[in-house]
mmCIF file of C-alpha atoms in Angstrom:
data_model
loop_
_atom_site.group_PDB
_atom_site.id
_atom_site.type_symbol
_atom_site.label_atom_id
_atom_site.label_comp_id
_atom_site.label_asym_id
_atom_site.label_seq_id
_atom_site.Cartn_x
_atom_site.Cartn_y
_atom_site.Cartn_z
ATOM 1 C CA UNK A 4 0.003 0.001 0.010
ATOM 2 C CA UNK A 5 2.834 2.413 0.836
ATOM 3 C CA UNK A 6 4.425 1.883 -2.567
ATOM 4 C CA UNK A 7 1.128 2.616 -4.311
ATOM 5 C CA UNK A 8 0.632 5.804 -2.264
ATOM 6 C CA UNK A 9 4.207 6.912 -2.989
ATOM 7 C CA UNK A 10 3.873 6.319 -6.744
ATOM 8 C CA UNK A 11 0.539 8.160 -6.824
ATOM 9 C CA UNK A 12 2.044 11.078 -4.912
ATOM 10 C CA UNK A 13 5.105 11.203 -7.174
ATOM 11 C CA UNK A 14 2.907 11.267 -10.275
ATOM 12 C CA UNK A 15 0.798 14.048 -8.749
ATOM 13 C CA UNK A 16 3.904 16.129 -8.004
ATOM 14 C CA UNK A 17 5.488 15.504 -11.403
ATOM 15 C CA UNK A 18 2.369 16.701 -13.151
ATOM 16 C CA UNK A 19 2.039 19.821 -11.033
ATOM 17 C CA UNK A 20 3.182 23.137 -12.291
ATOM 18 C CA UNK A 21 0.720 24.729 -10.121
ATOM 19 C CA UNK A 22 -0.006 29.856 -4.942
ATOM 20 C CA UNK A 23 0.234 29.393 -1.437
ATOM 21 C CA UNK A 24 2.292 27.926 1.335
ATOM 22 C CA UNK A 25 1.589 24.273 2.100
ATOM 23 C CA UNK A 26 -1.599 23.551 4.023
ATOM 24 C CA UNK A 27 -1.246 22.790 7.718
ATOM 25 C CA UNK A 28 -1.593 19.082 8.564
ATOM 26 C CA UNK A 29 -1.596 17.102 11.783
ATOM 27 C CA UNK A 30 0.789 14.320 10.816
ATOM 28 C CA UNK A 31 1.640 11.296 12.947
ATOM 29 C CA UNK A 32 5.275 10.680 13.902
ATOM 30 C CA UNK A 33 7.264 9.598 10.769
ATOM 31 C CA UNK A 34 4.305 10.225 8.471
ATOM 32 C CA UNK A 35 4.797 11.927 5.087
ATOM 33 C CA UNK A 36 2.309 14.076 3.162
ATOM 34 C CA UNK A 37 2.659 14.917 -0.523
ATOM 35 C CA UNK A 38 0.159 17.211 -2.184
ATOM 36 C CA UNK A 39 -0.746 19.345 -5.154
ATOM 37 C CA UNK A 40 -3.055 22.303 -5.245
ATOM 38 C CA UNK A 41 -4.421 24.830 -7.671
ATOM 39 C CA UNK A 42 -1.033 26.524 -8.083
ATOM 40 C CA UNK A 43 1.246 24.779 -5.587
ATOM 41 C CA UNK A 44 2.806 21.469 -4.581
ATOM 42 C CA UNK A 45 4.589 20.309 -1.446
ATOM 43 C CA UNK A 46 6.117 17.410 0.448
ATOM 44 C CA UNK A 47 6.533 17.254 4.199
ATOM 45 C CA UNK A 48 7.619 14.627 6.725
ATOM 46 C CA UNK A 49 7.210 14.547 10.501
ATOM 47 C CA UNK A 50 10.737 13.663 11.612
ATOM 48 C CA UNK A 51 10.069 13.621 15.376
ATOM 49 C CA UNK A 52 7.040 13.804 17.624
ATOM 50 C CA UNK A 53 7.148 17.621 17.333
ATOM 51 C CA UNK A 54 9.119 18.597 14.202
ATOM 52 C CA UNK A 55 7.991 18.503 10.569
ATOM 53 C CA UNK A 56 10.264 19.415 7.659
ATOM 54 C CA UNK A 57 8.962 20.311 4.241
ATOM 55 C CA UNK A 58 9.513 21.813 0.809
ATOM 56 C CA UNK A 59 6.931 23.692 -1.241
ATOM 57 C CA UNK A 60 6.644 25.163 -4.725
ATOM 58 C CA UNK A 61 4.218 27.971 -5.627
ATOM 59 C CA UNK A 62 3.476 29.439 -9.084
ATOM 60 C CA UNK A 63 2.752 33.127 -8.406
ATOM 61 C CA UNK A 64 1.007 35.173 -11.080
ATOM 62 C CA UNK A 65 3.469 38.105 -10.887
ATOM 63 C CA UNK A 66 6.324 36.810 -8.765
ATOM 64 C CA UNK A 67 7.599 33.727 -10.535
ATOM 65 C CA UNK A 68 7.952 30.224 -9.209
ATOM 66 C CA UNK A 69 8.751 30.500 -5.477
ATOM 67 C CA UNK A 70 10.307 27.653 -3.552
ATOM 68 C CA UNK A 71 10.220 27.135 0.224
ATOM 69 C CA UNK A 72 12.094 24.934 2.648
ATOM 70 C CA UNK A 73 10.572 25.016 6.133
ATOM 71 C CA UNK A 74 10.332 23.527 9.599
ATOM 72 C CA UNK A 75 7.135 23.373 11.657
ATOM 73 C CA UNK A 76 7.488 22.780 15.375
ATOM 74 C CA UNK A 77 4.483 21.675 17.478
ATOM 75 C CA UNK A 78 4.223 23.899 20.558
ATOM 76 C CA UNK A 79 0.810 22.808 21.920
ATOM 77 C CA UNK A 80 -0.151 19.323 20.729
ATOM 78 C CA UNK A 81 -0.439 19.416 16.959
ATOM 79 C CA UNK A 82 -2.765 22.398 17.126
ATOM 80 C CA UNK A 83 -0.252 25.235 17.634
ATOM 81 C CA UNK A 84 2.883 25.275 15.469
ATOM 82 C CA UNK A 85 5.799 27.657 15.028
ATOM 83 C CA UNK A 86 7.053 27.884 11.431
ATOM 84 C CA UNK A 87 10.482 28.898 10.140
ATOM 85 C CA UNK A 88 11.900 28.629 6.671
ATOM 86 C CA UNK A 89 13.520 30.178 3.625
ATOM 87 C CA UNK A 90 11.876 31.281 0.336
ATOM 88 C CA UNK A 91 13.742 31.498 -2.982
ATOM 89 C CA UNK A 92 12.889 33.151 -6.320
ATOM 90 C CA UNK A 93 10.656 35.976 -5.159
ATOM 91 C CA UNK A 94 11.557 38.097 -8.174
ATOM 92 C CA UNK A 95 14.786 39.944 -8.803
ATOM 93 C CA UNK A 96 17.395 39.041 -6.224
ATOM 94 C CA UNK A 97 14.912 38.617 -3.369
ATOM 95 C CA UNK A 98 15.271 35.512 -1.196
ATOM 96 C CA UNK A 99 13.866 35.631 2.326
ATOM 97 C CA UNK A 100 14.035 33.811 5.596
ATOM 98 C CA UNK A 101 10.560 33.752 7.152
ATOM 99 C CA UNK A 102 8.818 32.880 10.395
ATOM 100 C CA UNK A 103 5.254 32.405 11.472
ATOM 101 C CA UNK A 104 2.624 30.543 13.398
ATOM 102 C CA UNK A 105 -0.182 28.103 12.553
ATOM 103 C CA UNK A 106 -3.298 27.100 14.490
ATOM 104 C CA UNK A 107 -5.491 24.097 13.704
ATOM 105 C CA UNK A 108 -8.461 22.317 15.145
ATOM 106 C CA UNK A 109 -8.654 18.661 16.149
ATOM 107 C CA UNK A 110 -10.235 16.365 13.552
ATOM 108 C CA UNK A 111 -13.989 15.982 13.811
ATOM 109 C CA UNK A 112 -15.722 13.624 11.314
ATOM 110 C CA UNK A 113 -12.559 13.704 9.190
ATOM 111 C CA UNK A 114 -12.498 17.559 9.009
ATOM 112 C CA UNK A 115 -9.960 19.905 10.505
ATOM 113 C CA UNK A 116 -9.611 23.652 9.988
ATOM 114 C CA UNK A 117 -6.432 25.742 10.158
ATOM 115 C CA UNK A 118 -5.040 29.245 9.844
ATOM 116 C CA UNK A 119 -1.404 30.209 9.258
ATOM 117 C CA UNK A 120 0.602 33.392 8.974
ATOM 118 C CA UNK A 121 4.215 33.708 7.780
ATOM 119 C CA UNK A 122 6.292 36.800 7.139
ATOM 120 C CA UNK A 123 9.718 37.584 5.706
ATOM 121 C CA UNK A 124 11.525 40.835 4.982
ATOM 122 C CA UNK A 125 9.799 41.272 1.599
ATOM 123 C CA UNK A 126 6.416 39.546 2.071
ATOM 124 C CA UNK A 127 3.753 38.234 4.382
ATOM 125 C CA UNK A 128 1.233 35.523 3.696
ATOM 126 C CA UNK A 129 -1.943 34.372 5.410
ATOM 127 C CA UNK A 130 -3.831 31.149 4.715
ATOM 128 C CA UNK A 131 -7.034 29.672 6.146
ATOM 129 C CA UNK A 132 -8.419 26.331 5.086
ATOM 130 C CA UNK A 133 -10.160 23.067 5.752
ATOM 131 C CA UNK A 134 -8.760 19.575 5.292
ATOM 132 C CA UNK A 135 -11.067 16.580 4.792
ATOM 133 C CA UNK A 136 -10.157 12.893 4.663
ATOM 134 C CA UNK A 137 -11.845 11.466 1.562
ATOM 135 C CA UNK A 138 -10.285 7.987 1.245
ATOM 136 C CA UNK A 139 -7.986 5.950 3.506
ATOM 137 C CA UNK A 140 -4.872 8.105 3.176
ATOM 138 C CA UNK A 141 -6.074 10.675 0.627
ATOM 139 C CA UNK A 142 -7.264 14.103 1.699
ATOM 140 C CA UNK A 143 -8.889 17.172 0.157
ATOM 141 C CA UNK A 144 -7.870 20.719 1.040
ATOM 142 C CA UNK A 145 -9.851 23.906 0.374
ATOM 143 C CA UNK A 146 -8.147 27.178 1.299
ATOM 144 C CA UNK A 147 -8.020 30.906 0.919
ATOM 145 C CA UNK A 148 -4.620 32.588 0.807
ATOM 146 C CA UNK A 149 -3.461 36.187 0.763
ATOM 147 C CA UNK A 150 0.104 36.937 -0.398
ATOM 148 C CA UNK A 151 1.342 40.503 0.162
ATOM 149 C CA UNK A 152 4.704 41.670 -1.221
ATOM 150 C CA UNK A 153 6.160 44.488 0.863
ATOM 151 C CA UNK A 154 7.763 46.567 -1.883
ATOM 152 C CA UNK A 155 5.244 47.225 -4.619
ATOM 153 C CA UNK A 156 3.428 44.764 -6.754
ATOM 154 C CA UNK A 157 -0.070 43.427 -6.357
ATOM 155 C CA UNK A 158 -1.453 41.375 -3.527
ATOM 156 C CA UNK A 159 -2.462 37.910 -4.559
ATOM 157 C CA UNK A 160 -5.718 36.613 -3.060
ATOM 158 C CA UNK A 161 -7.260 33.338 -4.193
ATOM 159 C CA UNK A 162 -9.229 30.292 -3.225
ATOM 160 C CA UNK A 163 -7.378 27.041 -3.816
ATOM 161 C CA UNK A 164 -8.197 23.333 -3.865
ATOM 162 C CA UNK A 165 -5.768 20.500 -3.460
ATOM 163 C CA UNK A 166 -5.272 16.781 -2.871
ATOM 164 C CA UNK A 167 -2.741 15.109 -0.631
ATOM 165 C CA UNK A 168 -1.586 11.574 0.078
ATOM 166 C CA UNK A 169 -0.272 10.578 3.506
ATOM 167 C CA UNK A 170 1.866 7.510 4.136
#
């Protein structure tokens, strides 16, 4: 089953040239989540009981193809997380370290909601969304994100939809 999930996730990522940070998940220890969304893709793995590492790709309308590497650290259960990371390719020579926080609800009937905020020197980004388990280890994400560059340019606001596979 794990091989099937991994192959499906790899195919989903390979086909994605999809703009937001990765959705917030409540992963079990040593669980991996791979997902694609309207204009983004990501992979993350919970390496310890509290730490999750990840990488994300976002296709911004005006700001190119941004890439993130990040760490989420659970502060209160899996519901309150601190986030730190680095974002490349923000246009021009702009690359930024960023930090933030995420809050999520416990799962009820396979649903959990979340909100996250991250900020770097040249941007800030807010995301709110809902995750829903739809099949064994496959989930659906619906979110709204707001990306704000600090030095000119347009804000990017959008609703996104995505699928993820956990294994």
